[in-house]
Each structure stands twice: as C-alpha cells, then as structure tokens.
PDB file of C-alpha atoms in Angstrom:
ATOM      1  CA  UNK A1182      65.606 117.995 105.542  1.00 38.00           C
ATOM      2  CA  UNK A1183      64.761 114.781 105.619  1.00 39.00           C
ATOM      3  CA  UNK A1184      66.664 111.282 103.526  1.00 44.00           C
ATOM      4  CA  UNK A1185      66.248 111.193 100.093  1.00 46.00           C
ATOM      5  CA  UNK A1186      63.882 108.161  99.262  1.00 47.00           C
ATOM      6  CA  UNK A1187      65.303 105.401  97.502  1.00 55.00           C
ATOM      7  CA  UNK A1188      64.868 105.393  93.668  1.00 69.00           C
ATOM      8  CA  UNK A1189      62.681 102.423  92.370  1.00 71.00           C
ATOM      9  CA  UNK A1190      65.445 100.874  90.856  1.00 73.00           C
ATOM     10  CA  UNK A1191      66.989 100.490  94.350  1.00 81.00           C
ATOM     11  CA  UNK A1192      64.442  99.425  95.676  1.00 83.00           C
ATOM     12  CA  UNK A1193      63.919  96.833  93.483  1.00 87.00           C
ATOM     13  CA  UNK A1194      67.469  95.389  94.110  1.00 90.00           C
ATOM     14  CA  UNK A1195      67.301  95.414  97.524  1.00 90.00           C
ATOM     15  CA  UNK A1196      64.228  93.378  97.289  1.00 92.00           C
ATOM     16  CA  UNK A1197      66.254  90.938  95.454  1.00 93.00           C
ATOM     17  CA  UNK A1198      69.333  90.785  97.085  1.00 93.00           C
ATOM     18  CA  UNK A1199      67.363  90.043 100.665  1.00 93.00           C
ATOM     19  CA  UNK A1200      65.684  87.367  98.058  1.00 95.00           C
ATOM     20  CA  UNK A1201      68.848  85.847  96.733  1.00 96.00           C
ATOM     21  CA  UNK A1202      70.724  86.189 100.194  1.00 94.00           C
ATOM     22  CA  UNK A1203      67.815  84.240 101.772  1.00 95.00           C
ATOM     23  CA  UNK A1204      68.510  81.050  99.362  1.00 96.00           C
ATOM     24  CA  UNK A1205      72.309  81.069  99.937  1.00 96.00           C
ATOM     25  CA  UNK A1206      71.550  80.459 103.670  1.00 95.00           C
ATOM     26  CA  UNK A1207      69.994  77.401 102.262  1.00 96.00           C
ATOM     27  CA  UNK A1208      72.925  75.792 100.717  1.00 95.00           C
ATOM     28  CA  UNK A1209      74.856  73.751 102.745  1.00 96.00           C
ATOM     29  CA  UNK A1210      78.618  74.012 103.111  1.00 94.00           C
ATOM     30  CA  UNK A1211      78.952  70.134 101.556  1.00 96.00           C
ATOM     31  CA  UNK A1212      77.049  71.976  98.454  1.00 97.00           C
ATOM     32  CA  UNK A1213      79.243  74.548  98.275  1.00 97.00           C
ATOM     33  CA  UNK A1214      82.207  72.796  98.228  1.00 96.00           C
ATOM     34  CA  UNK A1215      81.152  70.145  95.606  1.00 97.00           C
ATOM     35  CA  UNK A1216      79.779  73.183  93.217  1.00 98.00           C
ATOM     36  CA  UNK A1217      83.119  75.215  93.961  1.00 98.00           C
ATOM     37  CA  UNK A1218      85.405  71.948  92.390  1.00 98.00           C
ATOM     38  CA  UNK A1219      82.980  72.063  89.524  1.00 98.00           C
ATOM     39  CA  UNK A1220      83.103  75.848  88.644  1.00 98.00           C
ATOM     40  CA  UNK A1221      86.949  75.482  88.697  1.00 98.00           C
ATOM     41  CA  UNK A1222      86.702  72.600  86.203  1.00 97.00           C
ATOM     42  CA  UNK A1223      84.409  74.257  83.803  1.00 98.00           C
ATOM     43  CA  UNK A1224      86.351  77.614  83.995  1.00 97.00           C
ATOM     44  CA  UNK A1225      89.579  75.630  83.433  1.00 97.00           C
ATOM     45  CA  UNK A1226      87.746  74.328  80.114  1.00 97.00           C
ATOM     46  CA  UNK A1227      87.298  78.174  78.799  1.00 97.00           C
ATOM     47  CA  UNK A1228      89.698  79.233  75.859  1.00 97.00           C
ATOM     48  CA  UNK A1229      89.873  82.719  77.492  1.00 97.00           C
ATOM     49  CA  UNK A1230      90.915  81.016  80.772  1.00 97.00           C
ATOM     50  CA  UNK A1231      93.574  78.614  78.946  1.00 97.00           C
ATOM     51  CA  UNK A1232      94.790  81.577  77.104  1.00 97.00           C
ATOM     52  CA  UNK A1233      95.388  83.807  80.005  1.00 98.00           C
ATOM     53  CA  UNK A1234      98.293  84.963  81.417  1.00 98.00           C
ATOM     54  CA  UNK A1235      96.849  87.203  84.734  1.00 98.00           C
ATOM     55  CA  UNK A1236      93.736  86.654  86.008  1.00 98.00           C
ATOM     56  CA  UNK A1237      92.161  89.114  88.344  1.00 98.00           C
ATOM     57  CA  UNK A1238      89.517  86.654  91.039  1.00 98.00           C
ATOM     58  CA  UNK A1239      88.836  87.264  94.703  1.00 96.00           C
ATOM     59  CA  UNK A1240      88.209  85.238  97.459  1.00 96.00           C
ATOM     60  CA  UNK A1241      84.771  83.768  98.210  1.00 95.00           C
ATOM     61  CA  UNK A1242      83.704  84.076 101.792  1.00 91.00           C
ATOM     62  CA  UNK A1243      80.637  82.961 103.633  1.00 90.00           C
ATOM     63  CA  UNK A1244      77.811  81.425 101.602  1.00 93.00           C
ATOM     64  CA  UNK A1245      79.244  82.680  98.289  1.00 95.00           C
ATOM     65  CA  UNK A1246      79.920  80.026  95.673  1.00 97.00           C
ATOM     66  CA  UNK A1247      83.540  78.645  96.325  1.00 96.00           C
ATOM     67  CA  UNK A1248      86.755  79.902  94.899  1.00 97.00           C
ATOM     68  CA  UNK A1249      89.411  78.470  96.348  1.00 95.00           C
ATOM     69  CA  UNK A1250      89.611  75.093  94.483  1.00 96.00           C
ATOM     70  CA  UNK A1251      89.470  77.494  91.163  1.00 97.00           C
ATOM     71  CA  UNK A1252      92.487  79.933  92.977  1.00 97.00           C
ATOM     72  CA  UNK A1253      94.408  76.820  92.847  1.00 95.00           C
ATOM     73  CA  UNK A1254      93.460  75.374  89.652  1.00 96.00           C
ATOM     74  CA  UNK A1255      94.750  78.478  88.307  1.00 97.00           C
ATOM     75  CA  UNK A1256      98.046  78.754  90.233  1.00 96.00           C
ATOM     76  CA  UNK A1257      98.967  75.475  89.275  1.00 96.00           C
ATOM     77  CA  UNK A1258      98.100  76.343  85.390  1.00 96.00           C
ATOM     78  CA  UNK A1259     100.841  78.597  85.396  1.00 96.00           C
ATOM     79  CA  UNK A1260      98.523  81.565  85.664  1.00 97.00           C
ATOM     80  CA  UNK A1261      99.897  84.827  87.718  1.00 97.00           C
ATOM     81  CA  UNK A1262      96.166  85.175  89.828  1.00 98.00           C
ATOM     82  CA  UNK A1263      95.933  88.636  91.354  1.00 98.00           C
ATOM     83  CA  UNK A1264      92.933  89.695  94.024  1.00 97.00           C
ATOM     84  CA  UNK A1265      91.352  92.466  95.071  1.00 96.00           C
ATOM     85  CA  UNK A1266      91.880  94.304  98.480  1.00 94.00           C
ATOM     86  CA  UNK A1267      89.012  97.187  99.398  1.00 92.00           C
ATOM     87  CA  UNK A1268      90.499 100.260 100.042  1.00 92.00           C
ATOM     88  CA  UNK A1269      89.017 103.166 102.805  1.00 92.00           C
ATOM     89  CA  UNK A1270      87.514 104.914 100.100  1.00 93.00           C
ATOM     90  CA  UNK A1271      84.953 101.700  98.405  1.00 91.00           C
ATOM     91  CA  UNK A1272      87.691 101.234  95.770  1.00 94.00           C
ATOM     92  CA  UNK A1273      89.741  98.016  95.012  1.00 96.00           C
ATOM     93  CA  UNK A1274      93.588  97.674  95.011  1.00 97.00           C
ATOM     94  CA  UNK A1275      94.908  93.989  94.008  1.00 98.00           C
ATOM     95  CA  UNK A1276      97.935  92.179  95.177  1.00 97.00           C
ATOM     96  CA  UNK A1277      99.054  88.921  94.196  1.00 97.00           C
ATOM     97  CA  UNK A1278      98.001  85.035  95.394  1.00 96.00           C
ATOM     98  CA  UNK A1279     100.710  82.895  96.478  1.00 92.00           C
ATOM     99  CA  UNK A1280      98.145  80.664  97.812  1.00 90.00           C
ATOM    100  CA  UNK A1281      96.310  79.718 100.952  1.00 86.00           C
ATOM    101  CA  UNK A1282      98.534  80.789 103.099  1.00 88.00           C
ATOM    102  CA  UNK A1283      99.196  84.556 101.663  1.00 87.00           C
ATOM    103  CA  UNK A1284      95.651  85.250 102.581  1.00 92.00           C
ATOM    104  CA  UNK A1285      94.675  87.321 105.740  1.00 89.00           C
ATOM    105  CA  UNK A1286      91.307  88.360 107.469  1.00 87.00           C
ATOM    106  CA  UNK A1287      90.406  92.270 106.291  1.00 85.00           C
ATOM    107  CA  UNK A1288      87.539  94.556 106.953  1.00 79.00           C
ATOM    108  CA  UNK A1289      83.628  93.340 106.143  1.00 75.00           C
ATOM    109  CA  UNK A1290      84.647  89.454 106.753  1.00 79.00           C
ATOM    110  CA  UNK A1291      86.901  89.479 103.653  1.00 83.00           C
ATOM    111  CA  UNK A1292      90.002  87.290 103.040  1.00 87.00           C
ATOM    112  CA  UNK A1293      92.444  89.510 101.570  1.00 90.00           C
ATOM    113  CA  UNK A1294      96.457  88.835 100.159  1.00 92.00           C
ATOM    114  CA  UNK A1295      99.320  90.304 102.001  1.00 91.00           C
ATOM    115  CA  UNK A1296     101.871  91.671 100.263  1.00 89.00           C
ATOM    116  CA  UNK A1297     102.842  95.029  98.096  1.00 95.00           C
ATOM    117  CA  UNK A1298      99.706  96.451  96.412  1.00 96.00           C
ATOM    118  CA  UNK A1299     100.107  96.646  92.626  1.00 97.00           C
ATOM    119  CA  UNK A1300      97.261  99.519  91.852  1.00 97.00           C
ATOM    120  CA  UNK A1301      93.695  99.770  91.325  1.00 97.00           C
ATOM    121  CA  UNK A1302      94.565 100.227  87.534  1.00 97.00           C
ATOM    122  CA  UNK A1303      95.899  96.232  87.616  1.00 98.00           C
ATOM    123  CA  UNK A1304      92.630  94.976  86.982  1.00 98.00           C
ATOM    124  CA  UNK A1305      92.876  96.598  83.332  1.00 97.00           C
ATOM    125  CA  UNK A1306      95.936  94.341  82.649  1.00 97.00           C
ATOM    126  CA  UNK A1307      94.279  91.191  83.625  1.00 98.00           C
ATOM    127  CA  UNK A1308      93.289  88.804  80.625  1.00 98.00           C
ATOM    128  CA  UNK A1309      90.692  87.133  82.799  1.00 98.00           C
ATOM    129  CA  UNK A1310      88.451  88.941  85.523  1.00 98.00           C
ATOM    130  CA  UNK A1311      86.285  87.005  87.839  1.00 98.00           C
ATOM    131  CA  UNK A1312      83.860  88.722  89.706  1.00 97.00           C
ATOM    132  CA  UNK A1313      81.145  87.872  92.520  1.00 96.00           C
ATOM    133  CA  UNK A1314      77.799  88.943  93.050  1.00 96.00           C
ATOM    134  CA  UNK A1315      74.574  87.604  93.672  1.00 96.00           C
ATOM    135  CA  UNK A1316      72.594  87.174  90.586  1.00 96.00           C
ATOM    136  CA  UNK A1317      73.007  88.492  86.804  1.00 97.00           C
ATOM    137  CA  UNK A1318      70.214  88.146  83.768  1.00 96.00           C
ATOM    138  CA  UNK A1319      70.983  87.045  80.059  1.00 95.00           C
ATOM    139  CA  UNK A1320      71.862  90.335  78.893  1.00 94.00           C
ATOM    140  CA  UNK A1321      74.744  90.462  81.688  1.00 95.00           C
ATOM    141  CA  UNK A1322      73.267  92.823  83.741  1.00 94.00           C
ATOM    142  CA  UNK A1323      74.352  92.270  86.873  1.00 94.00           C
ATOM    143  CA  UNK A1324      73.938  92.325  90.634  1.00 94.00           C
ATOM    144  CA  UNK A1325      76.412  93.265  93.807  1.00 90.00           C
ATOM    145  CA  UNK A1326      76.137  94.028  97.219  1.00 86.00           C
ATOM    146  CA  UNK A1327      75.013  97.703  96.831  1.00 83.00           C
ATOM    147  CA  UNK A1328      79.002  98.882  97.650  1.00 85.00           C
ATOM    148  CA  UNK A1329      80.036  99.781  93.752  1.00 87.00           C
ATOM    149  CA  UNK A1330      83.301  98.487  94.540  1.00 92.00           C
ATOM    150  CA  UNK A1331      83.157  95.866  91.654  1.00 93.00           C
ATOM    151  CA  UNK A1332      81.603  98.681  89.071  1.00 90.00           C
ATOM    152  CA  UNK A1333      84.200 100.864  89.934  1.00 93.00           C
ATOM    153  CA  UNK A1334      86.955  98.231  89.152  1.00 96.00           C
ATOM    154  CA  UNK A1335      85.091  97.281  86.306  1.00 95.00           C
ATOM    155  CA  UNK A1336      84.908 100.298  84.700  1.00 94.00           C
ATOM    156  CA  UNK A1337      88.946 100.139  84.144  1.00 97.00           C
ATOM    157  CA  UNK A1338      88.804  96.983  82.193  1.00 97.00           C
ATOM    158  CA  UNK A1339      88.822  97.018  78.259  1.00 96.00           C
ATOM    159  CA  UNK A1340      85.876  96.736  76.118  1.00 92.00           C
ATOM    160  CA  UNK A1341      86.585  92.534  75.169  1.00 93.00           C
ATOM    161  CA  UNK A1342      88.088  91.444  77.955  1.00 96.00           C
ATOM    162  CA  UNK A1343      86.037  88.486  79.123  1.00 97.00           C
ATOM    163  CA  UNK A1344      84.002  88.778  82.333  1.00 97.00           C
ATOM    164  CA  UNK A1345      82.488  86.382  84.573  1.00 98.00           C
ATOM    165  CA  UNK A1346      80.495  86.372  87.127  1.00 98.00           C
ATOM    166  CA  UNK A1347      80.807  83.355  89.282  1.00 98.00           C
ATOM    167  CA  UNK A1348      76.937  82.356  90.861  1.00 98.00           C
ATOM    168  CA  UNK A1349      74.331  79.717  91.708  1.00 98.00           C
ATOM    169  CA  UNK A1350      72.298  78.257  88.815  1.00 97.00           C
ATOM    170  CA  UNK A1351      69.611  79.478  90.329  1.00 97.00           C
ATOM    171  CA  UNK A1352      71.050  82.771  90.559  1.00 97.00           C
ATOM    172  CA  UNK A1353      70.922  83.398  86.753  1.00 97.00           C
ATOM    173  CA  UNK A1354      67.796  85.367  86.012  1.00 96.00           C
ATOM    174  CA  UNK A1355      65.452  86.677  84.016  1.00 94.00           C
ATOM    175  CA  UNK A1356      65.841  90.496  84.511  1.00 92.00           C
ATOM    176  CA  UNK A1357      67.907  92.200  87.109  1.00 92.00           C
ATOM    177  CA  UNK A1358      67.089  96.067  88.092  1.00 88.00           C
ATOM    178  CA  UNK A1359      69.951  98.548  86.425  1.00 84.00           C
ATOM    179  CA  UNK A1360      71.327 101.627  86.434  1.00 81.00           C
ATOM    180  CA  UNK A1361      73.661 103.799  84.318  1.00 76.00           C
ATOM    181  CA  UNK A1362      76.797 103.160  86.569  1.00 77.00           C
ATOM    182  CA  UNK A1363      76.170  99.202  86.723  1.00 81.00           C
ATOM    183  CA  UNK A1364      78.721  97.449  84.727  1.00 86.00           C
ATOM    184  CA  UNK A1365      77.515  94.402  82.525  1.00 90.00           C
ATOM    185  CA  UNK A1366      79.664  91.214  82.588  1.00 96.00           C
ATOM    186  CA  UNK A1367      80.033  89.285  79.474  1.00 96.00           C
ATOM    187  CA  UNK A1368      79.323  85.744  80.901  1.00 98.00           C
ATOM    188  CA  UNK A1369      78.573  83.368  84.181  1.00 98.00           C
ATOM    189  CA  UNK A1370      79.552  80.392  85.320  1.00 98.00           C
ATOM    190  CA  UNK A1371      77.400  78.091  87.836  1.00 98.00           C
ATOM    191  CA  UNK A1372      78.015  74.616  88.897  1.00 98.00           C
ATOM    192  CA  UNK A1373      76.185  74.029  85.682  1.00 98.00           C
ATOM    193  CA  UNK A1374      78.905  75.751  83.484  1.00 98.00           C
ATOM    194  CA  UNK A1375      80.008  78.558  81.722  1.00 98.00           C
ATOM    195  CA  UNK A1376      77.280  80.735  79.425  1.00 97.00           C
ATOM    196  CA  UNK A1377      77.787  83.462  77.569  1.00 96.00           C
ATOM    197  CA  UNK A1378      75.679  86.866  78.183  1.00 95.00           C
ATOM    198  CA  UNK A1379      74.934  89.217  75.551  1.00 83.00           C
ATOM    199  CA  UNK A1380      75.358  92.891  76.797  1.00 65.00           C
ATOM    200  CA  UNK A1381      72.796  95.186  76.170  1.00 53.00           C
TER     201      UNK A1381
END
C-alpha cells in the first residue's frame, strides 16, 4: 500500500514554510540581533508581561528572531523564566533558566536548560507563554515547523492566558492554512511591536 497523500491543508503549509524559511536566510545576523533587543523592549512594555510571575519562552536558534536579550530582560525583572526541552516522544518538558550559561546543545540544533525537569503540565502554570514559529494571520492562527510539539504544549494552557508568538513583521499574514489540532495564539510581537490577534 502505498503513502497516504498529503491533505491540502498540508500542503499548503509546507508551501509556506519553504516560503517563510527562504526569507529568514535573508536576514542577516546584525538584523537579528538589533530586532531581538527590540522585541524584548516592547514585550517588557506588555501589562501581561509586567504582571507575570513565570513565564514559559524557549530559546531561539538559527535564523529565528532573537530571544536571548528578552531571556534576560526577564530574569532581571524578577520573573522565574522556564523553557521547554523536547522529549523522545514530540512532547515538551520545561526546566528552569538560570541564564546563559545553564543552557546546553540538545537534539534538532536546539539550546536546551540543564537541570531537574519540572513536567510537561508546567506550561499550564505559566502567566506568560512565548512561543516560536514562522508566521501567524490576524485571527491567531498560527504556523510551526510541522512537529506539533508547540500544539501539544499549548493545548495545556488555560483559556486567557496570553500567548505570543514571537516573528518577523513580515511574517504576520493574511491567512495561514489550519487544522483542528492547530492551536491559535492570542497575539505577536515583531520588531515592530506587540498586536493583539483575535481567535477565531
């Protein structure tokens, strides 16, 4: 018996992700950086951020938008910032950041904290939870890598608990393909600032 074929919705986001992948090669690590201290200084700004006492982020690696001035903003607000560490099975576990230097290389290229695990189910504590991907639309819709790490996490978190999706301007679009297991995110911050999405 031969492969299933891919559903059109699948399709569809593959299309885009080779799209969206292909302009991140285009930014240049000088861009990166000076977008990354920006995104920490508009996230800093958010009343959800200020208010928060755990904050669940992850590490940015390769041509993602920056996180580590934001990890560190964050630490130094006081804020207890726990991150995300991919387990065998496609799920996440977290542990906590004690900066820089508590971070070692993992599986797929990731940066990932040492130290005791806390859970999968710490992600549903966190006040704040900051995800990556590689574009989202207005109505929060958003897009990942294809692993459904970050939709399985997601689906843990309360109904209110503010979201955010950390992108390129340009990666905030007009529509992005969907299905029923794809877990909206409530808003997205760019080097541009912070915008609320409406779910639906």
């Amino acid at each position: 018996m031969s492969h299933r074929e891919p559903s059109p919705v699948n399709a569809s986001k593959e299309a885009l992700r080779d799209q969206l992948l292909a302009a991140r090669r285009e930014v240049s690590v000088a861009q990166i950086a000076s977008r990354a201290k920006l995104v920490a200084e508009h996230l800093l700004d958010e009343a959800e951020v200020r208010r928060a006492a755990t904050v669940a982020a992850y590490v940015s690696v390769g041509r993602e938008p920056g996180t580590g001035p934001l990890l560190d903003a964050l630490t130094d607000a006081g804020k207890r910032v726990v991150l995300p560490a991919l387990q065998p099975d496609g799920d996440l576990d977290w542990a906590l950041y004690r900066g820089p230097d508590s971070l070692a290389p993992a599986r797929r290229g990731l940066l990932e904290p040492v130290g005791p695990l806390l859970g999968p189910a710490t992600v549903a504590t966190a006040d704040v939870v900051l995800v990556p991907g590689l574009g989202v639309d207005g109505r929060g819709r958003r897009l990942g890598r294809g692993g459904g790490s970050y939709d399985r996490a997601l689906a843990r978190v309360p109904v209110g608990t503010f979201v955010c999706i950390v992108l390129n301007a340009a990666e905030v679009l007009d529509a992005v393909p969907t299905e029923a297991h794809d877990r909206p995110v409530s808003a997205v911050v760019t080097e541009d600032g912070v915008r609320r999405l409406t779910a639906g």
